Short mmCIF file of C-alpha atoms and ligand atoms in Angstrom, two decimals:
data_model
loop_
_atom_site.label_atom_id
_atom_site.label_comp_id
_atom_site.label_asym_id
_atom_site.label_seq_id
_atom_site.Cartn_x
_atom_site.Cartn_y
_atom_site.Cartn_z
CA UNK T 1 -65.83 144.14 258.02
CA UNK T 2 -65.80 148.04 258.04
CA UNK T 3 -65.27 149.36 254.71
CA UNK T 4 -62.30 151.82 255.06
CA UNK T 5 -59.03 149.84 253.67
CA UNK T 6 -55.84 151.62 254.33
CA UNK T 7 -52.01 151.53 253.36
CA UNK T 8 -49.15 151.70 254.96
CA UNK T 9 -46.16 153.21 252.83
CA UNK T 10 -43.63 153.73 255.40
CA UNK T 11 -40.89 154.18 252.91
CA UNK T 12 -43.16 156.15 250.11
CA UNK T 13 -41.85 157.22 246.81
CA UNK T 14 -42.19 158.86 243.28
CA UNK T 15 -41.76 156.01 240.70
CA UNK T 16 -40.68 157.70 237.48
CA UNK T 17 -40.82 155.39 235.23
CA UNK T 18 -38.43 156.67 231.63
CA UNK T 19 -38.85 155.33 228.20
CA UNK T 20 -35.33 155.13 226.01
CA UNK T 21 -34.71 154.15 223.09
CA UNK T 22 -31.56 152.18 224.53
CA UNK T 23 -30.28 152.29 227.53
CA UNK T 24 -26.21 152.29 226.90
CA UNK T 25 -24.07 152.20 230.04
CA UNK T 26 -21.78 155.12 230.04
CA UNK T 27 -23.57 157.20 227.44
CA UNK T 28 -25.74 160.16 227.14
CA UNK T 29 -29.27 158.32 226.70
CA UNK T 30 -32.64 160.65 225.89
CA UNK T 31 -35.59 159.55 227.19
CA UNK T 32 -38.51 159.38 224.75
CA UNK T 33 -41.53 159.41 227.27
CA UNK T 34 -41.51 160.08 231.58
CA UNK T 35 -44.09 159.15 233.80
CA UNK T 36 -44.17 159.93 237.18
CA UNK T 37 -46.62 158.59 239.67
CA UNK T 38 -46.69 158.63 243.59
CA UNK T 39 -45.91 155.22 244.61
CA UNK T 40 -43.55 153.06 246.96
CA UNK T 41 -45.58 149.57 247.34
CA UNK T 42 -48.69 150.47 249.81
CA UNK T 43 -49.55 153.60 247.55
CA UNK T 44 -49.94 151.87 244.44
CA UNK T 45 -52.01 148.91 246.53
CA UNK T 46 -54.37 152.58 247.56
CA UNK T 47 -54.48 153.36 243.78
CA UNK T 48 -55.28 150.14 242.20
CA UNK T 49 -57.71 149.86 244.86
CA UNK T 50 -59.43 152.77 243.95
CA UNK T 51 -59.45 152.22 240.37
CA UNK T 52 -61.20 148.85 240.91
CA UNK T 53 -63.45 150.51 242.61
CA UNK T 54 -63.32 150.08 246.33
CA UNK T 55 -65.35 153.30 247.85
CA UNK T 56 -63.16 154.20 251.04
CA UNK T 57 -59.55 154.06 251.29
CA UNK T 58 -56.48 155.49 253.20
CA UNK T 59 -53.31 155.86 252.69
CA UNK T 60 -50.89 156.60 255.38
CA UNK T 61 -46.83 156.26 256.32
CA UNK T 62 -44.37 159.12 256.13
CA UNK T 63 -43.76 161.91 252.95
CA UNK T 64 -41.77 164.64 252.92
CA UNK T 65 -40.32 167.75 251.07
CA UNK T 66 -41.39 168.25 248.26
CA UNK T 67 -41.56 164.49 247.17
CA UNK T 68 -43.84 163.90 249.42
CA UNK T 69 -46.00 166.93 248.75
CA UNK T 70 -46.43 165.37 245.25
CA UNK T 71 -47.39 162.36 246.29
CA UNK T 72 -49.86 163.69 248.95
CA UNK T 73 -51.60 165.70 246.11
CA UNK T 74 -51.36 162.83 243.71
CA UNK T 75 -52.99 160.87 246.18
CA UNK T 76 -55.82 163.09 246.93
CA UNK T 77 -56.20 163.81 243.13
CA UNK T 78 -57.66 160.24 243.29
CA UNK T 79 -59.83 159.55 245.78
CA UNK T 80 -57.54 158.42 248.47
CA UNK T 81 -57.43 160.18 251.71
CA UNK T 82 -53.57 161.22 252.43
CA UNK T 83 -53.14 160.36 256.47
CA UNK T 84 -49.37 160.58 255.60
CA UNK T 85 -47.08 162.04 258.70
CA UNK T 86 -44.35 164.10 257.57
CA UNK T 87 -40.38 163.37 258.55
CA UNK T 88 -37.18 165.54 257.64
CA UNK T 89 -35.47 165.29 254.34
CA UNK T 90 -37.22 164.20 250.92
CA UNK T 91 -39.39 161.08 250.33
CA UNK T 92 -37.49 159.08 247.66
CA UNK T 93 -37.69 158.83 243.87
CA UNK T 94 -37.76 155.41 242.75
CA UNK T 95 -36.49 155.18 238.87
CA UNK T 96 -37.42 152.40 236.23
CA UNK T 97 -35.67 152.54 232.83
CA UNK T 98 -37.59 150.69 230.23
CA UNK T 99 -34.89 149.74 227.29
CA UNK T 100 -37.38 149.67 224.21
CA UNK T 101 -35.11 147.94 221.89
CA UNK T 102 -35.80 144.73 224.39
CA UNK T 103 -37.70 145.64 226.48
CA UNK T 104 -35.87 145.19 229.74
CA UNK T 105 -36.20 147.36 232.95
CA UNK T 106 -33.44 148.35 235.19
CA UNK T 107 -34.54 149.95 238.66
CA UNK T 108 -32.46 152.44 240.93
CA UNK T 109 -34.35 152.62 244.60
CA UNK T 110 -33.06 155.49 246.65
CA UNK T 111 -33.16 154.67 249.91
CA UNK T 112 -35.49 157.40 251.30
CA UNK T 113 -34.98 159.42 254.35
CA UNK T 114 -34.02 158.35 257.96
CA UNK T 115 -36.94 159.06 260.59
CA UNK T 116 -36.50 160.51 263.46
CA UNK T 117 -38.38 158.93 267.01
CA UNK T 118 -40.52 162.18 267.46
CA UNK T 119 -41.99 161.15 263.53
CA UNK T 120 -42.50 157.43 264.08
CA UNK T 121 -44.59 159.12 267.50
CA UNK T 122 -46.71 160.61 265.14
CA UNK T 123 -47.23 157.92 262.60
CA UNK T 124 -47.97 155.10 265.75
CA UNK T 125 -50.80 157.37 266.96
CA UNK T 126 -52.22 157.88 263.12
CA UNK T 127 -52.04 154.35 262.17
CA UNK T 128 -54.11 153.72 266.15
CA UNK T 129 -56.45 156.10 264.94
CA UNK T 130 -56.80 154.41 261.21
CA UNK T 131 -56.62 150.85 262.81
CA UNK T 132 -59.81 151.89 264.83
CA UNK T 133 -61.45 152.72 261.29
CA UNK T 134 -60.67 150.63 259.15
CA UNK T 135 -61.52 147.08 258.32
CA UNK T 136 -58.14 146.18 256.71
CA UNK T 137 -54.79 147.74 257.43
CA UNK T 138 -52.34 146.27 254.31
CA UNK T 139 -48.52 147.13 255.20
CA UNK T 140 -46.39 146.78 251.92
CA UNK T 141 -42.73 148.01 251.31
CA UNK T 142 -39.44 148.18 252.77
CA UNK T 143 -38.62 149.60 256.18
CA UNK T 144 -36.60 153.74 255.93
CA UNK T 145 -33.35 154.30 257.74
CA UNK T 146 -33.69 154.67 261.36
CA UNK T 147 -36.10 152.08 261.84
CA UNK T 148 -36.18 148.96 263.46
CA UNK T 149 -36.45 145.56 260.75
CA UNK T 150 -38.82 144.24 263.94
CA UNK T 151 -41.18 147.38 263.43
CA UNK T 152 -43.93 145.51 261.62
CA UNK T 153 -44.38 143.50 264.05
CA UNK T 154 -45.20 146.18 266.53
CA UNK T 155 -47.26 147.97 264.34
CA UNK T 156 -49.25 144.83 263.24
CA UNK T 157 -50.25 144.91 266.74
CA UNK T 158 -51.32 148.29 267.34
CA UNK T 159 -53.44 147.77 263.97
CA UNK T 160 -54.89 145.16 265.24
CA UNK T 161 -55.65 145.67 268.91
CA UNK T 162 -57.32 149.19 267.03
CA UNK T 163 -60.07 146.54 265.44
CA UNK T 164 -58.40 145.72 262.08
CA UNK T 165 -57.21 142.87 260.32
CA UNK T 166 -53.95 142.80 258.60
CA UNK T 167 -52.16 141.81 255.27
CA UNK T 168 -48.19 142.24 255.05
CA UNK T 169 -46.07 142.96 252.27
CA UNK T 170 -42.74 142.77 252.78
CA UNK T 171 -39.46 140.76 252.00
CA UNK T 172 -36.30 139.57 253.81
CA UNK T 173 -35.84 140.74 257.72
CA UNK T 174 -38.55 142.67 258.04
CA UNK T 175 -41.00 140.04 256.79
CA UNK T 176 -39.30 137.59 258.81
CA UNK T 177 -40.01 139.80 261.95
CA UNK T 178 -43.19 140.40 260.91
CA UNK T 179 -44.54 136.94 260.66
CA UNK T 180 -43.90 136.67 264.20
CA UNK T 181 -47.37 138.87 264.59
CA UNK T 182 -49.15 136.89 262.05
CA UNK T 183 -50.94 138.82 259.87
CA UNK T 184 -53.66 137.18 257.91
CA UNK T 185 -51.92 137.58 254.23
CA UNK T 186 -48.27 137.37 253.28
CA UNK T 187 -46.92 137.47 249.23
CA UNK T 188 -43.83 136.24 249.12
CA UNK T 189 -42.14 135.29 245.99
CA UNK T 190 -40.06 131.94 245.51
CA UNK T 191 -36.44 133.92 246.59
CA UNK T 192 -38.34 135.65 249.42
CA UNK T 193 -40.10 132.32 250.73
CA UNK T 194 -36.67 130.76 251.74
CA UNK T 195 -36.15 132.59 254.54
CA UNK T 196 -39.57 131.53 255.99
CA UNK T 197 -38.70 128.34 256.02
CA UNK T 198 -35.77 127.57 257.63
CA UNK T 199 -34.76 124.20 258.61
CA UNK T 200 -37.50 122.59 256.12
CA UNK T 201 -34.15 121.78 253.81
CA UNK T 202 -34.75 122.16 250.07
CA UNK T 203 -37.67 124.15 249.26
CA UNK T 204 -41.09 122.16 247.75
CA UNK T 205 -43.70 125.07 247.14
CA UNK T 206 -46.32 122.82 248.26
CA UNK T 207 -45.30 121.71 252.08
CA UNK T 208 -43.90 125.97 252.16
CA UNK T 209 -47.11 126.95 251.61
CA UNK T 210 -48.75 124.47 254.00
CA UNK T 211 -46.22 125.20 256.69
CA UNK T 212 -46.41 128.84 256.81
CA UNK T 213 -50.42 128.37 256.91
CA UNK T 214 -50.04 126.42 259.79
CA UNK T 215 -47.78 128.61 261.13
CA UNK T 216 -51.23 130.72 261.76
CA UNK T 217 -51.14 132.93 258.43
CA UNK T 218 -54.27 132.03 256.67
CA UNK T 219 -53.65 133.44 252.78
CA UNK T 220 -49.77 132.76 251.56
CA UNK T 221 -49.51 133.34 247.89
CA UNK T 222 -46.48 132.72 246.25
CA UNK T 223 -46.07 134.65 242.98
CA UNK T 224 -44.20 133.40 240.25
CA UNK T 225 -43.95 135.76 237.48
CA UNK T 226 -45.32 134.95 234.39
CA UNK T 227 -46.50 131.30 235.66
CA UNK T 228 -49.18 133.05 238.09
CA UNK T 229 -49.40 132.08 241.55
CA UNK T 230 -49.49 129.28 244.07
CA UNK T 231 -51.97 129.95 247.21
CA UNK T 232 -52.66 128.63 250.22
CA UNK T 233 -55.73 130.16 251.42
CA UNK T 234 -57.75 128.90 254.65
CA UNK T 235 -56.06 125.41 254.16
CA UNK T 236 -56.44 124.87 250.76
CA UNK T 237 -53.75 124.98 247.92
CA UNK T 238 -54.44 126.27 244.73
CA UNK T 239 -53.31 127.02 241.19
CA UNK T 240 -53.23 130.49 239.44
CA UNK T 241 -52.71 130.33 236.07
CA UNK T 242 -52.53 133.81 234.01
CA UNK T 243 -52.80 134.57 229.96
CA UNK T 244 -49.58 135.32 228.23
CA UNK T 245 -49.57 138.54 227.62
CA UNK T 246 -47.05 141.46 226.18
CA UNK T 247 -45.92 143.29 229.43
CA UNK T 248 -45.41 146.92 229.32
CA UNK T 249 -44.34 147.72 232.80
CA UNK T 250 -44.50 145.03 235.63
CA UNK T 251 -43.17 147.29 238.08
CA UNK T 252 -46.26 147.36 240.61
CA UNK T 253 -48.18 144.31 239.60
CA UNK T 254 -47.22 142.66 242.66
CA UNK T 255 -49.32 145.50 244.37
CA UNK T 256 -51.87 145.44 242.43
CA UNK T 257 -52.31 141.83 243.26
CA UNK T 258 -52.15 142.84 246.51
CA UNK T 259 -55.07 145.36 245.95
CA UNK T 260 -57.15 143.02 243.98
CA UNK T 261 -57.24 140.24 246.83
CA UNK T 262 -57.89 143.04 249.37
CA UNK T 263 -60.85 143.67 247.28
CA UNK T 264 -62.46 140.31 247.28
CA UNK T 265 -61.29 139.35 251.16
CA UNK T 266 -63.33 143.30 252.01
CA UNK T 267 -66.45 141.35 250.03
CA UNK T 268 -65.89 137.98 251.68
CA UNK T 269 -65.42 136.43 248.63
CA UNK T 270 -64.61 132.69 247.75
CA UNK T 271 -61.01 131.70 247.57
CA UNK T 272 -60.72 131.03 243.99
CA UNK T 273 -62.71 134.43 243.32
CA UNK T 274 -59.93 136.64 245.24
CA UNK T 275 -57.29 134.64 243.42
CA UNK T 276 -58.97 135.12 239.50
CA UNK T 277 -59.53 139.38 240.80
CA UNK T 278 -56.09 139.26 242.29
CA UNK T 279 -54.15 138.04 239.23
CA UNK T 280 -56.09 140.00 236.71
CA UNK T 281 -55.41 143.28 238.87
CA UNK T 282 -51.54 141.81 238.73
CA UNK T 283 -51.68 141.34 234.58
CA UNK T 284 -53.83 144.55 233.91
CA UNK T 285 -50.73 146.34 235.93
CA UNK T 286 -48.06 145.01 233.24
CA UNK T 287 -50.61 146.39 230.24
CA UNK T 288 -50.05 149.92 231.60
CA UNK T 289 -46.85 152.19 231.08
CA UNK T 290 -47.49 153.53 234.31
CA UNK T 291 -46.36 151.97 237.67
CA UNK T 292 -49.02 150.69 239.82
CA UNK T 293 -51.98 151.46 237.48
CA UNK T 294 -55.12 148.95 235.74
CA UNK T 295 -57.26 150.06 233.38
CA UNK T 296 -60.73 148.65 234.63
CA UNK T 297 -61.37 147.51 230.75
CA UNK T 298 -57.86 145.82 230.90
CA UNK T 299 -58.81 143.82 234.30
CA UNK T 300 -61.99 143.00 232.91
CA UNK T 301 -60.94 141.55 229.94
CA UNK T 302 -57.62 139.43 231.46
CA UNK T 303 -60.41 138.18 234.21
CA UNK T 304 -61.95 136.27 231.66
CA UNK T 305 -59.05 134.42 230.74
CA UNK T 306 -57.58 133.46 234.52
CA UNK T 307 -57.69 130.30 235.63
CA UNK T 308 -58.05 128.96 239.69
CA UNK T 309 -58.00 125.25 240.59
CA UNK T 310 -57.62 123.24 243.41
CA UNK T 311 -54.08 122.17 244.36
CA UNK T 312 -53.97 118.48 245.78
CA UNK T 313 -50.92 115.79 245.88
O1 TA6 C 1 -43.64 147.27 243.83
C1 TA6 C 1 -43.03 148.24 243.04
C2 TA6 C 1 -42.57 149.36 243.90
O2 TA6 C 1 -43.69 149.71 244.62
C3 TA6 C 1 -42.06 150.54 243.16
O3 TA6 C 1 -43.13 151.31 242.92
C4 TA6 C 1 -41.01 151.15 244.07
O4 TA6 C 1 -41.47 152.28 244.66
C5 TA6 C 1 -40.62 150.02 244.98
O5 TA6 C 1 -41.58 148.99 244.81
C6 TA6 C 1 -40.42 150.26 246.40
O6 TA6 C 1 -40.23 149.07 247.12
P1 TA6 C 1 -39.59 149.01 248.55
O7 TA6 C 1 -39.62 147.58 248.91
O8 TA6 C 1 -38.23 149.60 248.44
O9 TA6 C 1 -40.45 149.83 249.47
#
């Protein structure tokens, strides 16, 4: 497989992410500590990618304004090359409160900007162009104003016919639409996995998992929180189990999963290697105040303590 991963963001974002003391509804609330990182799904996937050490990767979809100039230089700051197309308006903020007196987070999404035909022109002859380079195209987030739910599928197809394969990351219509074009890794969790399975009746994790494998999607994982992960991966079930640990900030540890499997399917690793690499990446995320960010000593340390078995009934 070429080495070159890249991202899709098509919806990118700033995630601030504010520390208060409290948050009270309908009050005047100071924030003790703001961090603000480029983000929206596929960015942080680039990121965690890069700080786990993967040599070449891309990151493309659409920023703009001032927004997205951030995130363009955040992203280069890093490593990543920034193949993002610019549309009109700004690219979104995307806000996490963390309430430290119990530690709960409340999220407010903007919705980002509509984009225009002429821009999603642009982007289809990028993401060609990247498709042709790269060994793995991952497409993670929601879908901006203006645009089709069925666009995945279309540009899971121009991905691929450019050469690369393709992992999707997505929930409700537009992952439905884009299973259609059967990418080779989906990551939905237990709410999102309903919708896949229609007419199987109530939902058993197990036959889910095994249906939507032979549906022609070889990796489903099914994350479940703090209990880890259920996998199906090349027709095989299997068990993720993580370490309890004291999360910071889980915003992003879904894509860092992400980045963390992308890392050992790039390497052609075993099954239950990917998994152990994934889940760390996942756990190191929640150690960090930061969203989408692992501390290499953090995923080192949680990798120890991961366990991957077998799944059979
Ligand atoms: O996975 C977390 C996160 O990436 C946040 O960083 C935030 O930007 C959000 O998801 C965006 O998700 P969406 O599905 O709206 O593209």
């Amino acid at each position: 497989m070429k080495t070159k991963i890249t991202t899709v963001t098509l919806n990118a974002a700033i995630d601030k992410t504010y520390y208060l003391p409290a948050l009270a509804k309908g009050k005047v609330v100071r924030a003790e500590q703001v961090l603000s990182m480029a983000g929206g799904k596929g960015v942080n996937v680039a990121r965690v990618l890069r700080q786990l050490g993967h040599p070449e990767v891309a990151a493309t979809g659409f920023a703009s304004g001032y927004n997205g100039q951030f995130i363009i230089d955040q992203v280069k700051e890093i490593g990543i090359e920034s193949e993002f197309v610019g549309a009109s308006g700004e690219s979104r903020l995307c806000l996490n409160f963390i309430d430290r007196s119990d530690g709960s987070s409340t999220e407010v999404l903007e919705p980002g900007p509509e984009i225009l035909t002429e821009h999603l022109d642009n982007f289809k002859r990028k993401l060609r162009h990247l498709g042709e380079e790269s060994g793995l195209v991952i497409f993670s987030g929601s879908i901006p104003k203006g645009l089709s739910s069925g666009l995945y599928a279309e540009l899971i197809e121009i991905a691929r016919s450019a050469g690369a394969e393709i992992f999707l990351d997505a929930s409700g219509e537009p992952l439905v639409h884009g299973l259609a074009a059967k990418p080779s890794f989906i990551k939905p969790n237990v709410d999102e996995i309903v919708p896949l399975l229609a007419g199987m009746g109530e939902l058993d994790l197990y036959d889910g998992v095994c249906s939507l494998m032979e549906k022609g999607i070889p990796n489903v994982i099914v994350t479940l929180g703090g209990e880890g992960a259920v996998a199906g991966i090349e027709g095989k079930l299997y068990r993720v189990q993580i370490p309890k640990i004291k999360p910071i900030n889980t915003v992003g540890s879904g894509d860092a999963f992400v980045a963390g499997f992308a890392y050992g399917y790039a390497r052609d690793w075993p099954a239950a290697d990917r998994l152990r690499y994934a889940a760390a990446a996942g756990c190191a995320n929640a150690l960090s105040p930061a969203a989408g960010d692992v501390r290499r000593s953090d995923h080192e340390e949680i990798l120890r303590h991961v366990r991957v078995e077998e799944w059979s009934r």
